[in-house]
């Protein structure tokens, strides 16, 4: 795979599609936005490319952040599929873990399986947990079961045989039978999707992969055809949940790997910027039109997890640890029958959008509230492409919120924005306080189209070190996608007591997994000479059920034994659970290896320095409501493109650019750094 000179990042969100085009020869970045309408995504993407005036014949790479997989699961609009499993395990999806996840919710009901019982089939076979064959696969019975599916009008088959993570031979054999009998039906086998134990979670993961596969394949194939039709013959890659890239073909085969494709781009951008600014520990938050996505970066690296939950269904895949809530610019404010006041999780999305967009929306949203409070300039929204209707926004809030609650317009509008703040704060607390991290030690990096509207409020409420709003925040996730590296992950569950494991066997196991990662990258055309290998282990004390993931110490530290690894595990267990059992026997449960090949990242250029006395960026004054003043105050607003490095501005102040607005509250200060990022701090922290 050649070095990529020109690259285009495409990030599909719930409200907008963001484009960032980078040409390394010229060192230039160009940006574009298009409405994200689900039924028209490939066409909208092509319109955005035309607006950028990108010559597809000269384009080396497209990196796509897609929401197709997660939206398909959330909306439950996937394919009609069947499941084949080991005899006796037909009801794994129904039984789940047998526990109630919400222990205090007496009305809790588990999710209905995506595959009805009559579409779940059993075959005689059995594999032991160590990979030994206990009962050979009954080929005759298996073929009969597959033939029963011919008239069921299914689009896919998920295969998950017991303990196939240890030995996939029977699944591979069954896959061949399905291909012989039903050549036009999509097939996913669990040993391809994940090589970890836990039958319910493995089954759920392969079912979800099969469930979304036809839709994702159709979408990517349609987009690829449109791109190819316009002369594109470069590399078409897709962001995966780990923040790395994988080929379009691999994304079609294993679409579950792209579950957090969109939000992951923003986190990778945050990591890149954090390293540039020398801020190793921060909260990366993306405020879009539909959702608020937040994650933690510690010591310069994103926090990852091996399992996630989507729509109350488990997914065994490595992913950046991202917490998402329905809080964004399009979140709808509403009052229930009992007079309860809520914001979200429902969203006006791009169609019809907030009331002020004038596209038929009737429900007041967070964007309408910010407009009424004077924080958004109605005549300079989205690069002056759209005139916002302040009167319609006022009327909607008055009718739907003020009337039922007896509030003034200002209090109702502020209440909407404050409730959105609270939803975001609760999400931040999940990834910080609930996991042993003090928000007061962290800096907030706030991006997305609405990031600048909320950063100052979150800074105050959580007493953060500061808040940073990057350049072009509305397309920051797309810019982050441009910084993505090639990455391949391999995991393998093999339970070993460390007292019975030699360093040589330990090294051999990890070397085998690393080789597998590198081979997969090579098959995708990636040169692996500069690959970086990361290794970790899921460990537990003997007789424990659950594990803690710890990085593997250097080989020098492990040549004479596993004291360093045990010490790392004890420390991680202490941080996570508040206690450890130093000296107790430990077990290695799952080995994890990631191979990353760095790609060329766009540089972050310096901006011009500010000259004392210069004030070219000031545009004027606007009456803006601030709760600390309990009234509208005269607030200056500035053109961000004219701000210079080193400039200091006392709040309250509003900073405008074509794709976002930044609000700085009274008793806060704004500083512009050498790269054009905006830093907000509290007066007490100066």
XYZ file of C-alpha atoms in Angstrom:
686
model
C 0.000 0.000 0.000
C 1.588 3.271 -1.104
C 2.012 6.374 1.018
C -1.200 8.344 0.733
C -0.737 11.878 -0.531
C -4.346 12.990 -0.715
C -7.016 11.686 1.614
C -10.659 12.379 2.235
C -12.345 11.681 5.575
C -16.120 11.246 5.589
C -17.877 11.166 8.964
C -21.591 10.377 8.935
C -23.458 11.701 11.963
C -27.123 11.770 12.892
C -27.615 15.339 11.634
C -24.727 16.135 9.284
C -22.143 14.401 7.116
C -18.719 15.990 7.650
C -15.945 16.027 5.063
C -12.261 16.918 5.530
C -9.926 16.741 2.529
C -6.153 16.750 3.053
C -3.518 17.236 0.355
C -0.053 16.620 1.803
C 1.754 18.170 -1.180
C -0.013 21.490 -0.644
C -0.413 20.979 3.097
C -4.014 22.157 2.880
C -7.247 21.104 4.566
C -10.677 21.740 3.084
C -13.946 21.100 4.903
C -17.595 20.616 3.935
C -20.894 19.604 5.576
C -24.050 18.052 4.164
C -27.345 17.102 5.839
C -27.373 13.460 6.939
C -30.567 11.948 5.538
C -30.568 8.190 6.122
C -32.314 7.252 2.893
C -29.947 9.364 0.783
C -26.510 8.840 2.359
C -24.521 7.694 -0.722
C -26.027 10.490 -2.823
C -25.390 13.081 -0.107
C -21.794 11.916 0.176
C -21.294 12.380 -3.553
C -22.816 15.883 -3.357
C -20.371 16.765 -0.570
C -17.430 15.529 -2.644
C -18.609 17.648 -5.573
C -18.904 20.713 -3.312
C -15.297 20.176 -2.233
C -14.310 19.950 -5.895
C -12.205 16.843 -5.196
C -10.857 15.009 -8.247
C -11.655 11.394 -7.367
C -9.259 10.122 -10.026
C -6.379 11.779 -8.141
C -7.566 10.833 -4.648
C -5.402 8.226 -2.909
C -7.625 7.257 0.014
C -11.103 7.623 1.468
C -11.574 6.903 5.192
C -15.210 6.530 6.145
C -16.719 6.788 9.620
C -20.084 5.078 9.370
C -23.106 4.946 11.688
C -24.852 2.264 9.627
C -24.122 -0.604 12.033
C -25.070 1.085 15.286
C -28.185 2.681 13.775
C -29.316 -0.666 12.351
C -29.031 -2.262 15.795
C -30.658 0.626 17.655
C -33.548 0.801 15.191
C -33.747 -3.012 14.900
C -33.947 -2.774 11.108
C -31.503 -5.546 10.282
C -31.805 -8.672 8.171
C -33.973 -11.736 8.752
C -31.462 -14.333 9.938
C -31.204 -17.830 11.395
C -28.843 -19.303 13.981
C -27.111 -22.691 14.076
C -25.628 -23.827 17.368
C -24.608 -26.956 19.259
C -27.399 -29.327 20.302
C -28.769 -28.222 23.655
C -27.828 -24.544 23.233
C -30.754 -23.342 21.135
C -31.994 -20.932 23.808
C -28.745 -19.211 24.762
C -30.017 -15.915 23.310
C -33.214 -16.202 25.327
C -31.608 -17.218 28.616
C -28.760 -14.721 28.506
C -26.999 -14.539 31.853
C -30.121 -15.393 33.826
C -29.659 -12.310 36.003
C -31.416 -8.946 36.078
C -28.887 -6.236 35.085
C -31.012 -3.500 36.675
C -31.299 -5.042 40.136
C -33.589 -2.352 41.566
C -35.935 -2.306 38.561
C -38.650 -4.810 39.413
C -40.293 -4.190 36.033
C -37.139 -5.039 34.068
C -37.639 -7.137 30.968
C -34.742 -8.462 28.877
C -34.501 -7.648 25.207
C -36.412 -9.939 22.877
C -33.929 -12.050 20.855
C -33.371 -10.748 17.333
C -33.808 -14.325 16.086
C -37.098 -16.056 16.848
C -36.944 -19.577 18.272
C -38.161 -21.343 15.119
C -35.198 -19.780 13.284
C -32.679 -21.234 15.749
C -31.348 -24.683 14.794
C -29.185 -27.280 16.561
C -26.586 -29.685 15.217
C -24.914 -32.644 17.004
C -21.267 -31.838 17.836
C -19.167 -30.935 20.855
C -15.826 -29.272 21.330
C -14.057 -29.201 24.699
C -12.888 -25.904 26.221
C -9.278 -26.891 25.469
C -10.049 -27.422 21.772
C -10.247 -31.205 21.808
C -13.068 -32.797 19.789
C -15.496 -34.584 22.110
C -18.164 -35.332 19.493
C -17.499 -34.953 15.768
C -19.850 -32.766 13.733
C -22.686 -34.834 12.273
C -22.469 -33.766 8.624
C -25.654 -35.537 7.533
C -27.765 -33.948 10.274
C -26.106 -30.574 9.673
C -26.922 -30.690 5.968
C -30.530 -31.624 6.766
C -30.847 -28.677 9.144
C -29.466 -26.266 6.546
C -31.865 -27.574 3.904
C -34.778 -26.798 6.226
C -33.881 -23.117 5.894
C -34.341 -22.947 2.122
C -37.980 -21.849 2.300
C -37.652 -19.531 5.312
C -36.646 -16.469 3.252
C -33.623 -15.687 5.398
C -30.832 -13.286 4.447
C -28.131 -14.659 6.706
C -27.049 -17.447 9.044
C -25.082 -16.973 12.259
C -23.063 -19.997 13.377
C -21.971 -20.241 17.006
C -20.864 -23.658 18.246
C -19.869 -24.266 21.845
C -16.157 -23.672 22.593
C -15.375 -22.869 18.970
C -13.136 -20.069 20.281
C -10.685 -22.851 21.217
C -10.993 -24.789 17.952
C -12.962 -23.472 14.937
C -12.796 -26.707 12.904
C -16.491 -27.586 13.226
C -17.626 -24.051 12.412
C -15.469 -23.998 9.281
C -16.891 -27.372 8.288
C -20.447 -26.142 8.837
C -19.779 -22.953 6.905
C -18.796 -25.024 3.875
C -22.018 -27.034 4.134
C -24.063 -23.809 4.203
C -22.188 -22.431 1.209
C -22.925 -25.650 -0.709
C -26.635 -25.700 0.129
C -27.447 -21.954 0.312
C -24.828 -20.152 -1.795
C -26.749 -16.854 -1.831
C -27.149 -16.558 1.937
C -24.673 -14.521 4.005
C -22.836 -16.533 6.676
C -20.918 -15.459 9.788
C -19.121 -17.909 12.072
C -18.303 -16.896 15.633
C -14.645 -17.938 15.413
C -14.187 -15.324 12.680
C -15.900 -12.618 14.706
C -14.391 -13.248 18.153
C -12.128 -15.879 19.729
C -13.190 -15.223 23.326
C -15.158 -17.390 25.718
C -18.645 -16.778 27.248
C -21.327 -18.417 25.128
C -24.093 -15.834 25.474
C -21.831 -12.898 24.617
C -20.205 -14.769 21.705
C -23.603 -15.763 20.333
C -24.925 -12.223 20.677
C -21.892 -10.827 18.840
C -22.055 -13.156 15.850
C -25.837 -12.702 15.630
C -25.436 -8.918 15.545
C -22.687 -9.199 12.924
C -24.967 -11.318 10.735
C -27.968 -9.078 11.463
C -26.257 -5.916 10.140
C -24.148 -7.529 7.439
C -26.577 -7.301 4.459
C -27.406 -3.649 5.147
C -23.790 -2.625 5.656
C -22.652 -4.575 2.593
C -25.375 -3.025 0.458
C -24.549 0.486 1.677
C -20.793 0.183 1.156
C -21.257 -1.518 -2.229
C -23.582 1.285 -3.401
C -21.179 3.963 -2.219
C -18.203 2.162 -3.768
C -20.048 1.883 -7.091
C -20.787 5.618 -7.098
C -17.182 6.455 -6.249
C -15.791 4.056 -8.846
C -18.205 5.460 -11.404
C -16.609 8.870 -10.886
C -13.106 7.483 -11.375
C -11.981 6.677 -7.821
C -9.498 3.784 -7.704
C -7.710 4.498 -4.435
C -8.029 2.775 -1.058
C -11.528 2.759 0.427
C -11.203 2.145 4.172
C -13.600 2.257 7.114
C -12.990 3.348 10.708
C -13.365 0.601 13.260
C -14.334 0.869 16.922
C -10.697 0.785 18.068
C -9.882 3.953 16.141
C -7.927 2.078 13.458
C -8.722 1.549 9.792
C -9.814 -1.594 8.002
C -10.545 -2.237 4.337
C -14.023 -1.862 2.867
C -14.078 -5.586 2.113
C -13.273 -6.450 5.739
C -15.907 -3.976 6.942
C -18.470 -5.778 4.781
C -17.393 -9.171 6.146
C -17.150 -8.155 9.814
C -19.281 -5.008 10.120
C -19.607 -5.366 13.916
C -16.022 -4.073 14.103
C -17.343 -0.671 12.965
C -19.932 -0.351 15.733
C -18.372 2.856 17.155
C -16.895 3.919 13.823
C -18.066 7.538 13.932
C -17.304 8.502 17.566
C -13.931 6.724 17.409
C -12.675 9.279 14.880
C -13.184 12.115 17.325
C -11.289 10.265 20.050
C -8.331 9.619 17.739
C -8.332 13.322 16.849
C -8.410 14.146 20.561
C -5.412 11.882 21.199
C -3.463 13.574 18.399
C -4.276 17.075 19.639
C -3.661 16.177 23.289
C -0.140 15.009 22.439
C 0.475 18.179 20.437
C -0.657 20.361 23.359
C 1.075 18.297 26.040
C -2.170 17.512 27.881
C -1.974 13.763 28.621
C -5.207 13.435 30.610
C -8.444 14.750 29.237
C -12.116 14.140 28.568
C -12.962 13.975 24.864
C -16.561 15.059 24.279
C -18.449 15.232 20.998
C -21.671 17.259 20.967
C -23.546 16.538 17.764
C -27.107 17.044 16.678
C -28.371 13.751 18.091
C -26.000 12.519 20.779
C -23.261 13.371 23.245
C -20.315 10.973 23.054
C -17.667 11.135 25.759
C -14.494 9.157 26.451
C -11.398 9.328 28.601
C -7.769 9.769 27.525
C -5.173 8.866 30.150
C -1.413 9.256 29.722
C -1.992 10.161 26.081
C -3.926 7.014 25.124
C -7.666 6.349 24.882
C -9.207 3.989 27.410
C -10.381 0.804 25.680
C -12.665 -2.049 26.657
C -13.194 -5.554 25.331
C -16.966 -5.665 25.627
C -19.667 -3.091 25.027
C -23.443 -3.045 25.255
C -25.616 -1.694 22.460
C -29.379 -1.618 22.807
C -28.955 -3.894 25.876
C -27.166 -6.518 23.794
C -23.529 -7.471 24.495
C -20.818 -7.206 21.840
C -17.430 -8.894 22.329
C -15.167 -6.600 20.335
C -12.264 -4.331 21.317
C -13.503 -0.761 21.254
C -12.655 2.660 22.587
C -14.599 3.155 25.828
C -17.250 5.656 24.728
C -20.317 6.651 26.745
C -23.198 8.019 24.660
C -26.410 9.749 25.697
C -29.221 11.331 23.714
C -28.155 14.942 24.273
C -27.322 17.180 21.330
C -28.412 20.232 19.429
C -31.424 18.428 18.023
C -32.576 16.914 21.345
C -36.258 17.624 21.901
C -37.542 19.340 25.056
C -40.848 17.989 26.336
C -43.206 17.890 29.308
C -44.925 14.664 30.376
C -48.475 14.274 31.668
C -47.301 14.658 35.269
C -45.488 17.943 34.528
C -42.002 16.442 34.373
C -39.575 18.498 32.269
C -37.187 16.514 30.020
C -34.675 17.000 27.213
C -34.035 14.037 24.886
C -33.293 11.319 24.135
C -35.560 11.902 21.126
C -34.031 14.100 18.442
C -35.361 16.211 15.607
C -32.377 14.912 13.568
C -31.629 16.525 10.204
C -35.133 16.025 8.867
C -37.118 18.028 9.893
C -34.551 19.411 12.336
C -35.047 22.081 15.024
C -38.029 24.424 14.687
C -35.745 27.364 13.823
C -34.505 25.549 10.708
C -37.903 26.142 9.084
C -38.143 22.623 7.667
C -41.361 21.558 9.334
C -40.128 20.877 12.865
C -42.676 21.595 15.591
C -40.955 20.360 18.778
C -38.583 22.770 20.597
C -34.968 21.629 20.737
C -31.734 22.582 22.462
C -30.676 24.576 19.387
C -33.941 26.553 19.512
C -33.247 27.363 23.176
C -29.695 28.578 22.519
C -31.009 30.754 19.706
C -33.686 32.319 21.932
C -31.058 33.030 24.609
C -29.004 34.996 22.074
C -26.082 32.583 21.990
C -26.412 31.711 18.301
C -26.329 34.328 15.564
C -29.434 33.701 13.403
C -27.815 35.464 10.449
C -24.534 33.536 10.499
C -25.454 29.892 10.967
C -23.725 27.165 8.967
C -21.682 29.656 6.970
C -24.731 31.823 6.264
C -26.300 28.965 4.265
C -29.323 28.941 6.532
C -31.405 31.745 8.061
C -32.723 30.757 11.463
C -36.293 31.632 12.441
C -36.087 33.114 15.966
C -39.827 33.800 16.082
C -40.718 30.172 15.358
C -38.306 28.964 18.057
C -39.821 31.349 20.623
C -43.340 30.251 19.765
C -42.510 26.542 20.062
C -40.903 26.989 23.501
C -43.780 29.163 24.706
C -46.435 26.670 23.596
C -44.725 23.404 24.552
C -42.729 24.411 27.670
C -43.688 27.841 29.048
C -47.431 27.192 28.989
C -47.476 23.783 30.705
C -44.862 24.775 33.328
C -45.752 28.430 33.893
C -42.225 29.620 33.117
C -41.021 32.778 31.432
C -39.497 32.330 27.977
C -35.973 32.975 29.290
C -36.300 30.541 32.199
C -37.784 27.860 29.944
C -35.057 28.265 27.318
C -32.339 28.237 29.978
C -33.975 25.196 31.566
C -33.705 23.338 28.259
C -29.992 24.065 27.919
C -29.350 23.283 31.592
C -31.083 19.911 31.385
C -28.912 19.120 28.371
C -25.899 20.110 30.522
C -27.017 17.726 33.271
C -27.403 14.822 30.823
C -23.857 15.443 29.608
C -22.476 15.793 33.144
C -24.001 12.448 34.131
C -22.311 10.786 31.137
C -18.955 12.323 32.112
C -19.370 11.066 35.683
C -19.832 7.525 34.366
C -16.378 7.490 32.753
C -14.644 9.448 35.523
C -16.029 9.240 39.074
C -17.544 5.782 38.632
C -14.153 4.486 37.449
C -12.000 6.148 40.062
C -10.952 9.326 38.230
C -11.449 12.856 39.603
C -12.801 15.248 36.925
C -10.980 18.116 38.656
C -7.711 16.591 37.452
C -8.854 16.554 33.822
C -9.235 18.968 30.923
C -12.272 18.914 28.643
C -11.761 18.808 24.875
C -15.158 19.775 23.469
C -15.894 19.380 19.766
C -18.769 18.704 17.421
C -21.097 21.403 16.115
C -22.479 22.071 19.598
C -19.307 21.541 21.630
C -18.545 25.230 22.094
C -22.059 25.971 23.351
C -21.695 23.613 26.321
C -17.973 23.603 27.210
C -18.107 26.590 29.578
C -21.092 25.205 31.513
C -19.496 21.758 31.886
C -16.264 23.407 33.038
C -18.132 25.219 35.819
C -20.324 22.332 36.950
C -17.501 19.752 37.128
C -14.728 22.146 38.256
C -12.478 20.922 35.463
C -8.927 22.160 34.905
C -10.051 23.864 31.737
C -11.842 23.409 28.437
C -10.378 23.399 24.929
C -12.291 23.935 21.694
C -10.230 22.918 18.635
C -10.208 24.564 15.234
C -13.188 23.626 13.039
C -14.849 21.732 15.904
C -17.911 20.763 13.852
C -15.755 18.555 11.614
C -13.202 17.552 14.256
C -14.236 13.880 14.179
C -13.665 13.818 10.433
C -10.271 15.453 10.981
C -9.594 12.795 13.608
C -10.353 10.094 11.057
C -7.511 11.488 8.934
C -5.188 10.659 11.857
C -6.264 7.011 12.026
C -3.670 4.263 11.697
C -4.037 0.784 10.232
C -4.844 -1.629 13.012
C -5.569 -5.318 13.459
C -6.565 -6.993 16.740
C -6.369 -10.647 17.727
C -7.603 -12.221 20.954
C -7.520 -15.754 22.257
C -9.054 -17.217 25.399
C -6.816 -19.862 27.004
C -6.971 -20.119 30.766
C -3.563 -20.681 32.396
C -2.529 -20.434 36.015
C 0.619 -18.303 35.966
C 2.287 -20.706 38.384
C 1.976 -23.402 35.690
C 3.058 -21.214 32.760
C 6.664 -20.719 31.663
C 7.869 -17.407 30.202
C 8.834 -19.256 26.995
C 5.300 -20.598 26.477
C 3.908 -17.172 27.357
C 6.115 -15.474 24.748
C 5.264 -18.109 22.111
C 1.539 -17.521 22.628
C 1.861 -13.767 22.158
C 4.258 -14.153 19.213
C 1.691 -16.366 17.463
C -1.038 -13.747 17.944
C 1.251 -10.938 16.771
C 2.129 -12.920 13.647
C -1.581 -13.417 12.965
C -2.190 -9.659 13.225
C 0.669 -8.841 10.863
C -0.505 -11.431 8.341
C -3.996 -9.895 8.298
C -2.527 -6.448 7.707
C -0.326 -7.778 4.907
C -3.334 -9.447 3.272
C -4.997 -6.010 3.225
C -1.996 -4.585 1.393
C -0.493 -2.769 4.381
C 3.288 -2.700 4.743
C 4.040 -3.926 8.261
C 7.719 -2.996 8.530
C 6.950 -0.185 10.988
C 4.180 -1.997 12.854
C 3.820 -1.318 16.575
C 2.748 -4.336 18.640
C 0.651 -3.786 21.787
C 0.002 -6.666 24.179
C -2.329 -7.043 27.137
C -3.887 -9.787 29.218
C -7.246 -10.367 30.866
C -6.321 -11.669 34.324
C -8.063 -12.736 37.518
C -7.304 -14.269 40.876
C -7.920 -18.003 41.069
C -11.605 -18.872 41.583
C -12.738 -15.416 40.400
C -15.281 -15.076 37.602
C -14.443 -11.744 36.018
C -11.171 -10.339 34.728
C -9.163 -7.122 34.636
C -7.190 -6.134 31.539
C -3.548 -5.147 32.124
C -0.721 -4.241 29.718
C 2.099 -6.771 29.400
C 5.435 -5.629 30.912
C 8.595 -5.830 28.812
C 10.147 -9.221 28.081
C 13.176 -8.320 30.145
C 10.895 -7.991 33.162
C 9.276 -11.376 32.493
C 12.243 -13.578 31.594
C 12.667 -14.823 35.153
C 8.975 -14.995 36.083
C 5.700 -13.120 36.262
C 6.210 -10.912 39.320
C 5.953 -7.715 37.228
C 2.761 -8.929 35.534
C 1.184 -9.906 38.860
C 2.139 -6.540 40.324
C 0.505 -4.736 37.383
C -2.632 -6.819 37.871
C -2.747 -6.149 41.629
C -2.503 -2.406 40.947
C -5.216 -2.464 38.288
C -7.505 -4.519 40.553
C -6.938 -2.037 43.385
C -7.837 0.942 41.172
C -10.956 -0.715 39.790
C -12.371 -2.380 42.890
C -10.673 -0.610 45.799
C -8.814 -3.696 47.014
C -6.359 -6.357 45.873
C -5.032 -9.693 47.141
C -1.279 -9.408 46.729
C 0.380 -12.810 46.642
C -2.743 -14.749 45.699
C -2.391 -17.112 42.691
C -3.473 -15.515 39.405
C -4.709 -16.743 36.029
C -4.210 -15.511 32.494
C -7.617 -15.861 30.816
C -7.475 -14.027 27.491
C -4.442 -12.819 25.561
C -4.843 -9.659 23.455
C -2.571 -8.322 20.741
C -2.971 -5.265 18.529
C -0.719 -4.424 15.570
C -0.768 -0.795 14.475
C 0.883 0.659 11.378
C 1.098 4.466 11.573
C -0.342 6.381 8.641
C 0.561 9.901 7.562
C -1.266 12.478 9.692
C -2.093 16.027 8.635
C 0.077 18.625 10.389
C -1.375 21.163 12.821
C -0.109 24.538 11.553
C 0.640 27.566 13.742
C -1.521 30.679 13.401
C -0.349 34.292 13.402
C 0.637 35.863 16.705
C -1.471 38.581 18.280
C -0.109 42.101 18.416
C -0.982 44.018 21.579
C -3.712 46.561 20.915
C -4.973 44.677 17.857
C -8.740 43.993 17.951
C -9.686 43.076 14.399
C -11.844 40.090 15.383
C -14.540 42.013 17.300
C -17.762 42.036 15.279
C -20.156 43.767 17.652
C -22.400 43.294 20.679
C -25.441 41.058 21.196
C -27.876 40.704 24.083
C -27.303 37.250 25.556
C -28.933 35.558 28.539
C -26.733 34.233 31.345
C -28.203 32.559 34.413
C -25.483 34.026 36.659
C -26.866 37.483 35.797
C -30.513 36.284 35.734
C -30.963 38.474 32.679
C -29.756 39.357 29.228
C -26.412 41.179 29.198
C -24.570 42.973 26.437
C -22.091 40.404 25.162
C -19.348 41.032 22.564
C -18.993 38.517 19.757
C -15.869 37.793 17.743
C -14.942 36.242 14.407
C -12.815 33.218 15.267
C -10.959 33.275 11.963
C -9.494 36.678 12.899
C -8.287 35.706 16.379
C -4.534 35.461 16.840
C -2.191 33.379 18.986
C -1.779 34.736 22.514
C -4.991 36.743 22.551
C -6.788 36.916 25.937
C -10.471 37.815 26.224
C -12.502 38.094 29.435
C -16.002 36.630 29.528
C -18.802 36.926 28.839
C -17.990 36.627 25.169
C -19.181 34.674 22.125
C -16.821 33.385 19.433
C -18.374 32.636 16.047
C -17.161 30.631 13.082
C -19.038 29.223 10.133
C -19.604 25.789 11.658
C -19.913 26.451 15.400
C -20.341 28.934 18.249
C -18.348 29.142 21.488
C -19.915 30.689 24.592
C -17.678 31.950 27.421
C -19.537 32.724 30.628
C -18.993 35.635 33.025
C -16.026 35.073 35.369
C -14.262 32.966 32.743
C -11.378 33.785 30.424
C -10.560 32.761 26.867
C -7.023 32.256 25.543
C -5.968 31.470 21.971
C -2.974 29.125 21.637
C -0.416 28.959 18.830
C -2.523 26.441 16.855
C -5.771 28.408 17.073
C -7.350 26.279 19.809
C -9.512 28.156 22.321
C -8.766 27.550 26.017
C -11.434 28.475 28.581
C -10.518 28.767 32.262
C -12.319 30.041 35.350
C -11.219 33.291 36.997
C -10.395 31.383 40.183
C -7.960 29.182 38.210
C -5.993 31.992 36.599
